[in-house]
Structures are given as C-alpha cells and as structure tokens.
Coordinates of C-alpha atoms and ligand atoms in Angstrom, one line a residue:
X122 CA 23.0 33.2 157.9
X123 CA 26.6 31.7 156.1
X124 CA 25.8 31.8 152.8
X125 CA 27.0 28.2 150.7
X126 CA 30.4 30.0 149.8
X127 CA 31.0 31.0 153.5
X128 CA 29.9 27.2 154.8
X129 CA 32.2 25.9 151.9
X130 CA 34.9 28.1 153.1
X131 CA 34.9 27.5 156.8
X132 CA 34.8 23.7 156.3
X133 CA 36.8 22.9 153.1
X134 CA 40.8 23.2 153.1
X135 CA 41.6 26.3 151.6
X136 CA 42.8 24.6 148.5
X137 CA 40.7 25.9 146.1
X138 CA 40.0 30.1 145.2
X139 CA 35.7 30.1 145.1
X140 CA 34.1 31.8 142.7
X141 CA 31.4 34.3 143.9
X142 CA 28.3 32.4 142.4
X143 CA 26.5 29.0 144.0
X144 CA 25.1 26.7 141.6
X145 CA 22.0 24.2 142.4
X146 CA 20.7 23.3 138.9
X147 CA 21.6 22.7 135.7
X148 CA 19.9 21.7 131.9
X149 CA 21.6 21.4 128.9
X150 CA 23.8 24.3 128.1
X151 CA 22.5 26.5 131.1
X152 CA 23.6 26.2 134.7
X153 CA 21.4 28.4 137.6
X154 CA 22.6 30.0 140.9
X155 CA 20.7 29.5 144.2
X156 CA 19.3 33.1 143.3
X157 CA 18.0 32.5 140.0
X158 CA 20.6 33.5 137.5
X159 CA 21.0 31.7 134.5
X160 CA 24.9 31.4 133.2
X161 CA 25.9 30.0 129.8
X162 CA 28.4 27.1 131.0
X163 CA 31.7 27.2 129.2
X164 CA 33.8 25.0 131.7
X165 CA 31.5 21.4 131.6
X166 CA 33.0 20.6 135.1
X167 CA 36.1 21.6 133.3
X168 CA 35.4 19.2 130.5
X169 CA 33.4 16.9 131.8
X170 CA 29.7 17.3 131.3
X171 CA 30.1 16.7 127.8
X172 CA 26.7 15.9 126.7
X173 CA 25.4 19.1 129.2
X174 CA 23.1 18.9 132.5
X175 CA 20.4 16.9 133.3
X176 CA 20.5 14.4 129.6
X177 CA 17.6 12.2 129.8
X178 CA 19.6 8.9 128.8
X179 CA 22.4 10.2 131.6
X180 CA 19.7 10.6 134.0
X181 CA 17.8 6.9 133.4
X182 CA 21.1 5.5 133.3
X183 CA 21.4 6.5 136.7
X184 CA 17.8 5.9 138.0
X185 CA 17.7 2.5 136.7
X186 CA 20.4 0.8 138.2
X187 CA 20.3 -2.5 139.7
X188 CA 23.5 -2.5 141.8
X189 CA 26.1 0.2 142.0
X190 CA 28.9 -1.7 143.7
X191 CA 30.4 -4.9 142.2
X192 CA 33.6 -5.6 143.0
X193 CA 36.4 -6.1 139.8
X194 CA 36.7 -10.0 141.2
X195 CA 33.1 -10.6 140.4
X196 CA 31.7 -10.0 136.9
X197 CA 28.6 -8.0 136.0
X198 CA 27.0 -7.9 132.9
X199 CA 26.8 -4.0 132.7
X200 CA 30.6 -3.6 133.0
X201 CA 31.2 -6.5 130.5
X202 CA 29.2 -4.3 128.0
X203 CA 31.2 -1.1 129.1
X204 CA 34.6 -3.2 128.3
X205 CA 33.2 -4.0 125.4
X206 CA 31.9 -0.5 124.2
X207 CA 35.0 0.8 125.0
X208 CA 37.6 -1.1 123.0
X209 CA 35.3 -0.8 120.0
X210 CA 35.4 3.2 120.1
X211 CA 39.0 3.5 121.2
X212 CA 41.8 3.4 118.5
X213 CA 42.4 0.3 116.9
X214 CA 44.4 -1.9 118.4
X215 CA 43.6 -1.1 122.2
X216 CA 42.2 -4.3 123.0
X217 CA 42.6 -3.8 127.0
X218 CA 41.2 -1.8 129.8
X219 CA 41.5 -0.8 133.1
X220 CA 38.8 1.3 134.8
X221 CA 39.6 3.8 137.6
X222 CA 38.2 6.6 139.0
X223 CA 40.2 10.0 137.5
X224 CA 42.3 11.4 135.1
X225 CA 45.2 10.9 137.3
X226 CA 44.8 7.6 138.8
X227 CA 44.5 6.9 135.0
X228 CA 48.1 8.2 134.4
X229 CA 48.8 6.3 137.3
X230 CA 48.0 3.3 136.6
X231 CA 49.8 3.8 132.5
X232 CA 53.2 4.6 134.3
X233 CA 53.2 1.4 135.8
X234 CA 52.2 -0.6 133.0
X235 CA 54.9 1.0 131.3
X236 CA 57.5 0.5 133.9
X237 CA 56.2 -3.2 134.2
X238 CA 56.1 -4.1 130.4
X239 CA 59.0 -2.4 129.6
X240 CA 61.6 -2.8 133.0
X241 CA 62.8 0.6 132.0
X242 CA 62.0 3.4 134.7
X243 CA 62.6 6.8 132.2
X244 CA 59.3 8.4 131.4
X245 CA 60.1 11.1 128.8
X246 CA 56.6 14.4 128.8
X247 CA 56.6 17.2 127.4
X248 CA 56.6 21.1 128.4
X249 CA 53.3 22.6 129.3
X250 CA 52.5 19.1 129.8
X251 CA 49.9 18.7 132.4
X252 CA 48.9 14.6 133.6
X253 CA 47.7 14.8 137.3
X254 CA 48.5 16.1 141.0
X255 CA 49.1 12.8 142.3
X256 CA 53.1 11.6 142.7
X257 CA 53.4 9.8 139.3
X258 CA 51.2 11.9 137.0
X259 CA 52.9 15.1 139.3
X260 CA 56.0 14.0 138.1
X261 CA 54.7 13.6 134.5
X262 CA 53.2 17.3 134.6
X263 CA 56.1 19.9 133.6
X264 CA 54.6 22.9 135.5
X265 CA 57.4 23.4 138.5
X266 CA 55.2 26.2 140.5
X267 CA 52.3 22.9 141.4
X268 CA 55.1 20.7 141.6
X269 CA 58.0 22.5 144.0
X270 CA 56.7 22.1 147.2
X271 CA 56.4 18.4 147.1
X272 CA 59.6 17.3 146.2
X273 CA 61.5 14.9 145.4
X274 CA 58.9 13.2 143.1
X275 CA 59.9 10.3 141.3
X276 CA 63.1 9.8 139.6
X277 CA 63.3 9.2 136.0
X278 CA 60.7 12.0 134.6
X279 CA 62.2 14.6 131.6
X280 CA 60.3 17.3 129.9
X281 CA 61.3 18.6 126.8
X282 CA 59.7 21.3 124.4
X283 CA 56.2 20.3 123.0
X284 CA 56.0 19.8 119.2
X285 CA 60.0 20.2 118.7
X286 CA 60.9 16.2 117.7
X287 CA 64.8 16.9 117.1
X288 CA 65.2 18.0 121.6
X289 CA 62.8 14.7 122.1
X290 CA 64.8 12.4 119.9
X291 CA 68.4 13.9 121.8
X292 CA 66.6 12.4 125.2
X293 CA 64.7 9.3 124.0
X294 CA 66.5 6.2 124.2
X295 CA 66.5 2.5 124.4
X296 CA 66.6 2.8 128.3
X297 CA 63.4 5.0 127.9
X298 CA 60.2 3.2 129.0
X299 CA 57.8 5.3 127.8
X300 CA 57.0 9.3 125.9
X301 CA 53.7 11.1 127.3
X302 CA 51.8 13.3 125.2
X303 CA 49.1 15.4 125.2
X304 CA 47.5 15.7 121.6
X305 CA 46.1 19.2 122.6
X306 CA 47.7 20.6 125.6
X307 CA 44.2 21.7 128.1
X308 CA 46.2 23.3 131.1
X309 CA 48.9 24.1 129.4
X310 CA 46.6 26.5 127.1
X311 CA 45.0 24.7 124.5
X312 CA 48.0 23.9 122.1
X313 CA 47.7 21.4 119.4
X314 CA 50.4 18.6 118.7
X315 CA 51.8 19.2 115.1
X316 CA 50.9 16.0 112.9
X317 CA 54.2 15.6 111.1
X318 CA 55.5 15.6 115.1
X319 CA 53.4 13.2 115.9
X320 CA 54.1 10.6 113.6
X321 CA 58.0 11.4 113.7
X322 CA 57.5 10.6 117.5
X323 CA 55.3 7.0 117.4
X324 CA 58.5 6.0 114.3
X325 CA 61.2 6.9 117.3
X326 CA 59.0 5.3 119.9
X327 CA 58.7 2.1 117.3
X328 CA 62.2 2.1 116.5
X329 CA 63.7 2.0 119.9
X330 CA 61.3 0.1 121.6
X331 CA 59.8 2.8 123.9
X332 CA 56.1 3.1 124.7
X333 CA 53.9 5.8 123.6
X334 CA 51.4 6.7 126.2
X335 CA 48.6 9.5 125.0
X336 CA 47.0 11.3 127.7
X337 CA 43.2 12.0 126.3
X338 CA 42.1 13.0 129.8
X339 CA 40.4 16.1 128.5
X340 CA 40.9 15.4 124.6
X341 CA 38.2 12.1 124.8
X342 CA 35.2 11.7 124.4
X343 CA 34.0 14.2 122.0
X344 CA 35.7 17.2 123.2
X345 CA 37.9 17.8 119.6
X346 CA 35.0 16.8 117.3
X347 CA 36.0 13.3 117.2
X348 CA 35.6 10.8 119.9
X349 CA 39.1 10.8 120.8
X350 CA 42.1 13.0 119.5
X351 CA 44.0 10.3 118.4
X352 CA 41.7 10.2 115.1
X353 CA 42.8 13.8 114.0
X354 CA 46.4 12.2 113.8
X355 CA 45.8 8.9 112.5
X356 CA 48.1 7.7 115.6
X357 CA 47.7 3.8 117.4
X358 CA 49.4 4.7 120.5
X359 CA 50.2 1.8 123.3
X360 CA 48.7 3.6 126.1
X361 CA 45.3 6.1 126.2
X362 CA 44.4 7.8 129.5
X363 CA 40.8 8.3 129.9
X364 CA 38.9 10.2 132.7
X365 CA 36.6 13.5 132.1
X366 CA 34.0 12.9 130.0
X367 CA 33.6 8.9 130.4
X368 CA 30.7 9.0 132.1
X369 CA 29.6 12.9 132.1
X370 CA 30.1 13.4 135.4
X371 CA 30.4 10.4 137.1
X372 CA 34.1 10.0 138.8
X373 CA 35.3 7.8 135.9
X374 CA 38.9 7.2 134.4
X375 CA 40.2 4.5 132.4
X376 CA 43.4 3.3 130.4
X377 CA 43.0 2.0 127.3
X378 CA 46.4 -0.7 126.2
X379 CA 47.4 -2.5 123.3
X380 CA 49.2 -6.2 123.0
X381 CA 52.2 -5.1 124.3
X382 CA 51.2 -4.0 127.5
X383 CA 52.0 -6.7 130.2
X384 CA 51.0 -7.0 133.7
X385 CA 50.4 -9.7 136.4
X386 CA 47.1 -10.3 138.7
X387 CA 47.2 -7.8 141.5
X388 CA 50.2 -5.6 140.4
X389 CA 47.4 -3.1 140.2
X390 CA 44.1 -2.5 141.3
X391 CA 41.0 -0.2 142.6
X392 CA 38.2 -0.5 145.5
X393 CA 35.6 1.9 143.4
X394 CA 37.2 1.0 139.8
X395 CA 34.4 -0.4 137.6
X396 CA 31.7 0.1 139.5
X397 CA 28.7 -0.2 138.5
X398 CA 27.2 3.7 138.9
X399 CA 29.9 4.9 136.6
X400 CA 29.7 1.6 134.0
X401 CA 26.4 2.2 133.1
X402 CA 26.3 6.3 132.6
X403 CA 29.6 5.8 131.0
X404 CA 27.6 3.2 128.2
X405 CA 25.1 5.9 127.9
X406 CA 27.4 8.8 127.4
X407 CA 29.0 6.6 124.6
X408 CA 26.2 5.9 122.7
X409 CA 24.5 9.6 123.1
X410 CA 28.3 10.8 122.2
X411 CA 28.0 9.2 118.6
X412 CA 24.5 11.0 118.1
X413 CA 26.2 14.4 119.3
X414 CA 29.7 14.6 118.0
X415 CA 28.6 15.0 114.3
X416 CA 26.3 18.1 115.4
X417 CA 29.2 19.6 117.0
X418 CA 29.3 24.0 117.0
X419 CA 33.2 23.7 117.4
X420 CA 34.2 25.5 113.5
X421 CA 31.7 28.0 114.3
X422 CA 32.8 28.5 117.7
X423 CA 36.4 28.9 116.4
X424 CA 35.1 31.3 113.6
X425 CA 33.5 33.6 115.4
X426 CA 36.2 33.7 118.1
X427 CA 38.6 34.6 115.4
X428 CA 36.2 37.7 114.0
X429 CA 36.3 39.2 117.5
X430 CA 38.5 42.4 117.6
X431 CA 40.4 43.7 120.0
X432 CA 43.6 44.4 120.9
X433 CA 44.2 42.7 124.0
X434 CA 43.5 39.1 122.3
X435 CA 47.0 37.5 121.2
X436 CA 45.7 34.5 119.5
X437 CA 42.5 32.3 119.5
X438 CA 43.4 29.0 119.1
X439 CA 41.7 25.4 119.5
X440 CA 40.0 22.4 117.7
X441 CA 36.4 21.0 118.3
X442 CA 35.0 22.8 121.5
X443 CA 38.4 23.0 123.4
X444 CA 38.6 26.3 122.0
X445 CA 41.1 29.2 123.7
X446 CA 41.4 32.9 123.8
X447 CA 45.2 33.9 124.5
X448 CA 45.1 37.8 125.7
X449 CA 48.3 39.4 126.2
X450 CA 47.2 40.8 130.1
X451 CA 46.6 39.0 132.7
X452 CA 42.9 37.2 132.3
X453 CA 41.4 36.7 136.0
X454 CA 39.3 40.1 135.7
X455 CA 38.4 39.1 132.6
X456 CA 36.9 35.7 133.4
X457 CA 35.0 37.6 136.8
X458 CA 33.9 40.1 134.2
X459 CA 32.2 37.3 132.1
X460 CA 31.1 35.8 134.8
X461 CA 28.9 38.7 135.8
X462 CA 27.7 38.7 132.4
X463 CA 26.5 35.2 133.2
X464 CA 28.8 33.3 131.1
X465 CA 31.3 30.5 132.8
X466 CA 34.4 30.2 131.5
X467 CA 38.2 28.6 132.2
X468 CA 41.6 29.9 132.3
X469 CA 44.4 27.7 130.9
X470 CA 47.5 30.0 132.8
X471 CA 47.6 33.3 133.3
X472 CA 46.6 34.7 130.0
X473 CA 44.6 32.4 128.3
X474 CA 40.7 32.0 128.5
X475 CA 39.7 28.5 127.5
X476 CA 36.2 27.4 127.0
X477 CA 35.1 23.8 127.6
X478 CA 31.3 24.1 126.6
X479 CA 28.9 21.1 126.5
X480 CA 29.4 19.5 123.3
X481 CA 25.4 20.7 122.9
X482 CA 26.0 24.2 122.8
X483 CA 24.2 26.2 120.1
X484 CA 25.2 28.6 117.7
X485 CA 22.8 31.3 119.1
X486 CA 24.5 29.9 122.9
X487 CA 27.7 30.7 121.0
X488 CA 26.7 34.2 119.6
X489 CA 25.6 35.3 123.2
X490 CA 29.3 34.0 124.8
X491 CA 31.2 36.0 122.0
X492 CA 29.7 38.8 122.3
X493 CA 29.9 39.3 125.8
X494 CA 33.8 38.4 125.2
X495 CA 33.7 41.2 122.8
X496 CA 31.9 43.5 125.1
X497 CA 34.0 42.6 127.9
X498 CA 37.6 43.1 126.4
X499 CA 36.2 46.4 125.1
Ligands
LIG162 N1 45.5 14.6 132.3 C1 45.0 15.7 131.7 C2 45.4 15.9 130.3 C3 44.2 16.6 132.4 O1 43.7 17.7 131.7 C4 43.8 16.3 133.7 C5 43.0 17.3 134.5 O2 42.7 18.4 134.1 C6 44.4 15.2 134.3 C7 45.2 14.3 133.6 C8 44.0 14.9 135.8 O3 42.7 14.5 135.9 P1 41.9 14.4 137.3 O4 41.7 15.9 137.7 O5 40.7 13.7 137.0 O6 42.8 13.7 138.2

C-alpha cells in the first residue's frame, strides 16, 4: 500500500521537499503522526497556529457558523465585527481594511494601493527581505535564487541593505511610492529592525512623501510578544500586511491602511476575501490572543537558547517566540535530527534553525526542545 507521503508525492507537483512523518492530529502544543508519535511543534504551520491545535473558542468558531460565503457586496454582521476588531488592535491610525486570503495577496493588494495613492511606481525593500511568491510581492522579496527563473518581474522594485538608513536614504526619493519593511526579518533568518532605523526611515518616508508599508505577515498577531511588531517600535506605518496568524489556520490575509491611502470601487477586489469561515475564527483568535500574549514563554525561550553550548551555534537571536538558532554548518541534518527526536522545527536559509512555536508553549515544552537541540548539536 502507498503510504500518505508516496500518494502526496505521485499526485502533487514536485514543488515541495516532504518531510518523512504524516501528521493527522493535533492539541495544543503537540502534533501526532498516523503511527502514534507525539512531536513538540516548533513551526505553527510556519507561524500560523498561533494559539496551537484544536483551541476550543477556534474550534466553536468554526462549528457554529451560520453561513461561510457572503460575498464583499453584501454585508454581514460577523465581518462588520471582524472590521471592527481589527482597526481597534492594529496601530493607531489604521482606520481601513481589506481582507484577502494570504500573506502575499496581502502585499499585493498594498503595492497597488501604493501605486494608486501615490502615482509613483518605485517600491524601495530591503535585503533578506522576503514579501511573497506571487509577481508583485516576488518582486518585493530580495532573495534572487526563488526569483531568477521568472523573470522579468515588475519594474521599479530596489533592495538595499536591512537596518543601514544612510544606502536607503541614497535611493529613496520623491518619485518613490512606497519602502517595504519587515520589522523582524522571518525567512530571511530572524533579524530584528534596529529602532533608531526605524524611526530615521518613517521621518524620510514623512519628509518626502513616500509611503511606509510594514509587512507583519509573520510578525502579527502575537508572534513577538505583542500583537503586532509595530508596538516594539512605537511606529504608525501607512500600510500593515496581515496573513498567518489572523485566523489560526484559516487562509486569512488582510491590509491594514491609514487616511492617506486612496482607492476607487473595484480597482481591487477578492471572490473568497472576507468570507465568512475565516471572519469569525479570525474574531476568536483576536480575543483568545489578548488572553495569551501576556502569558507568552518567548524571554525564557530566548534564555535558555542562549545557555546552550556548543560550538557549532553562531548566534541565537529573536524576540517573542520567533526565536532563531544561527549554526555555522549547514542545518538540514540538524532539523531531520530533531525531527526524529520528535521535535518540529524551521529553517530560515541554510544555517539558521528558526522556531515558530504556538504562542502556548510551556516552559517544561521548552526545556524538552532545548535539550534535544543540545543533544543534537553534540
Ligand atoms: N510576507 C512575509 C513576511 C512572510 O513571512 C510570508 C510568508 O512566509 C509572506 C509575506 C507570504 O505569505 P503567504 O505564504 O501566505 O503568501
């Protein structure tokens, strides 16, 4: 008989390298194999199940819905109340939203606001920057290996060293429509935004009339100890991206836009946006986030990633539960080797092991993950 890898295998495009375990179950922290193995889950549906597996309030948000499709054109009382929700835990002064299905139609959708608002076509990211495998947020994302056989992407896109404001400012100008920023880079290996950067760039973004769109894709909802990154830097941008954790699981993005932002009925628009499915668990994740966040493991995560020893770690690095392990080899065994010491884990390029956790993960979860890093890398 094919086993679920083989079937997976023989009917999927080859686009994606499986990992040697099938899971069918999960609850809280813990996610179980079709044989019975229980795995500590470090990767969240890479960021996503921020509140873990099977959350009651997730789960009756689900089984008591009334409708699940609804198009944008007609209102619904459940989505009103998302909108609503939303705007009041998003940074002040983003007073507008447009819901969508993923991170990248959400980077989409804020590169054409941008280019609509501001007539300007130059985007300005970042290196390491990573916004989305889709033509727009492609051309946003810096890394040229995903990027090389698809070209040409769109015109106008720069990338210039993260966290360096003085090669940003030589590139930004008034022709510029928009900067795109990651807070804390995820793919491009956990790397946090310096603050005094930060606020250098939304002054050159203010002075010259250039928009200043913040990619929380993987940063919201929870996943740096606050509900959205933006707090750790005091920043309004114009823009947030929003996709991941909005609704735990449930294919959810959304962009979050301030008074400048201008657009016109129809410019833009989505069949499954808003739905109803997604609406309600994201309202539930939302309110069950504000219960969690405080109660957050991320410090002693960080902590006891830091006491580990062993000379193949570079650098452990990270803020909340987006936490990192830089090694200075190559990490793919080392991820397979925790794996088969039933603990799931990331990689964030070649050398770096990221963890993603459930923001519900325990200290005593978080003992058993370090030490089978330590045994591991021993
Ligand atoms: N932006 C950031 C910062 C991301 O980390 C990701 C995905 O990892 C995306 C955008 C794209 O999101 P999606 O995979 O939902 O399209």
């Amino acid at each position: 008989m094919d086993s679920i890898k083989d079937l997976e295998e023989l009917y999927e495009l080859d686009l994606y390298p499986k990992r040697d375990v099938s899971l069918v179950r999960g609850d809280k922290c813990k996610l179980y194999s079709d044989s019975g193995e229980e795995y500590i889950d470090c990767v969240a549906g890479h960021g996503v199940c921020n509140l873990g597996h099977s959350n009651l309030r997730i789960m009756e948000a689900i089984n008591n819905l009334d409708l699940i499709s609804c198009p944008e054109t007609l209102p619904n009382p459940v989505r009103a109340e998302l909108l609503r929700r939303l705007v009041s835990v998003t940074p002040i002064g983003l007073d507008k939203v447009f819901l969508c299905n993923s991170g990248t139609e959400a980077v989409e959708a804020a590169i054409k606001f941008a280019r609509f608002t501001t007539g300007k076509t130059k985007i300005v990211g970042a290196v390491r920057g990573f916004h989305g495998r889709t033509f727009g947020s492609l051309s946003a994302t810096w890394r040229k290996e995903i990027k090389e056989d698809f070209e040409p992407l769109l015109d106008g896109f720069f990338h210039v060293p993260f966290n360096n404001f003085e090669k940003l400012k030589e590139i930004v100008d008034d022709e510029t429509a928009a900067v795109i920023l990651e807070l804390i880079q995820g793919e491009g290996g956990v790397r946090l935004a310096d603050k005094d950067y930060v606020a250098k760039v939304r002054d050159l973004c203010d002075s010259l009339g250039v928009l200043l769109i913040i990619d929380e894709v993987q940063t919201g909802f929870g996943r740096t100890g606050k509900m959205f990154a933006c707090e750790h830097y005091d920043l309004r941008p114009d823009i947030i991206c929003l996709a991941k954790g909005i609704a735990n699981g449930v294919p959810m993005g959304a962009v979050a836009c301030n008074n400048k932002i201008k657009v016109k009925k129809l410019m833009h628009s989505s069949t499954f946006g808003g739905n109803i499915l997604a609406c309600s668990v994201s309202l539930a994740t939302i309110s069950e986030l504000e219960r969690v966040i405080p109660l957050m493991e991320g410090d002693y995560f960080l902590e006891k990633l830091r006491s580990l020893e062993s000379d193949k770690i570079r650098e452990v690095r990270g803020i909340g539960l987006m936490l990192a392990a830089e090694l200075k080899v190559n990490c793919t065994p080392y991820l397979k080797a925790l794996m088969d010491e039933n603990v799931l884990a990331l990689v964030a390029g070649k050398n770096v092991i990221r963890f993603l956790p459930p923001l519900i993960i325990s200290k005593e979860e978080i003992d058993v993950v370090v030490s089978k890093l330590s045994k591991i890398l021993n």
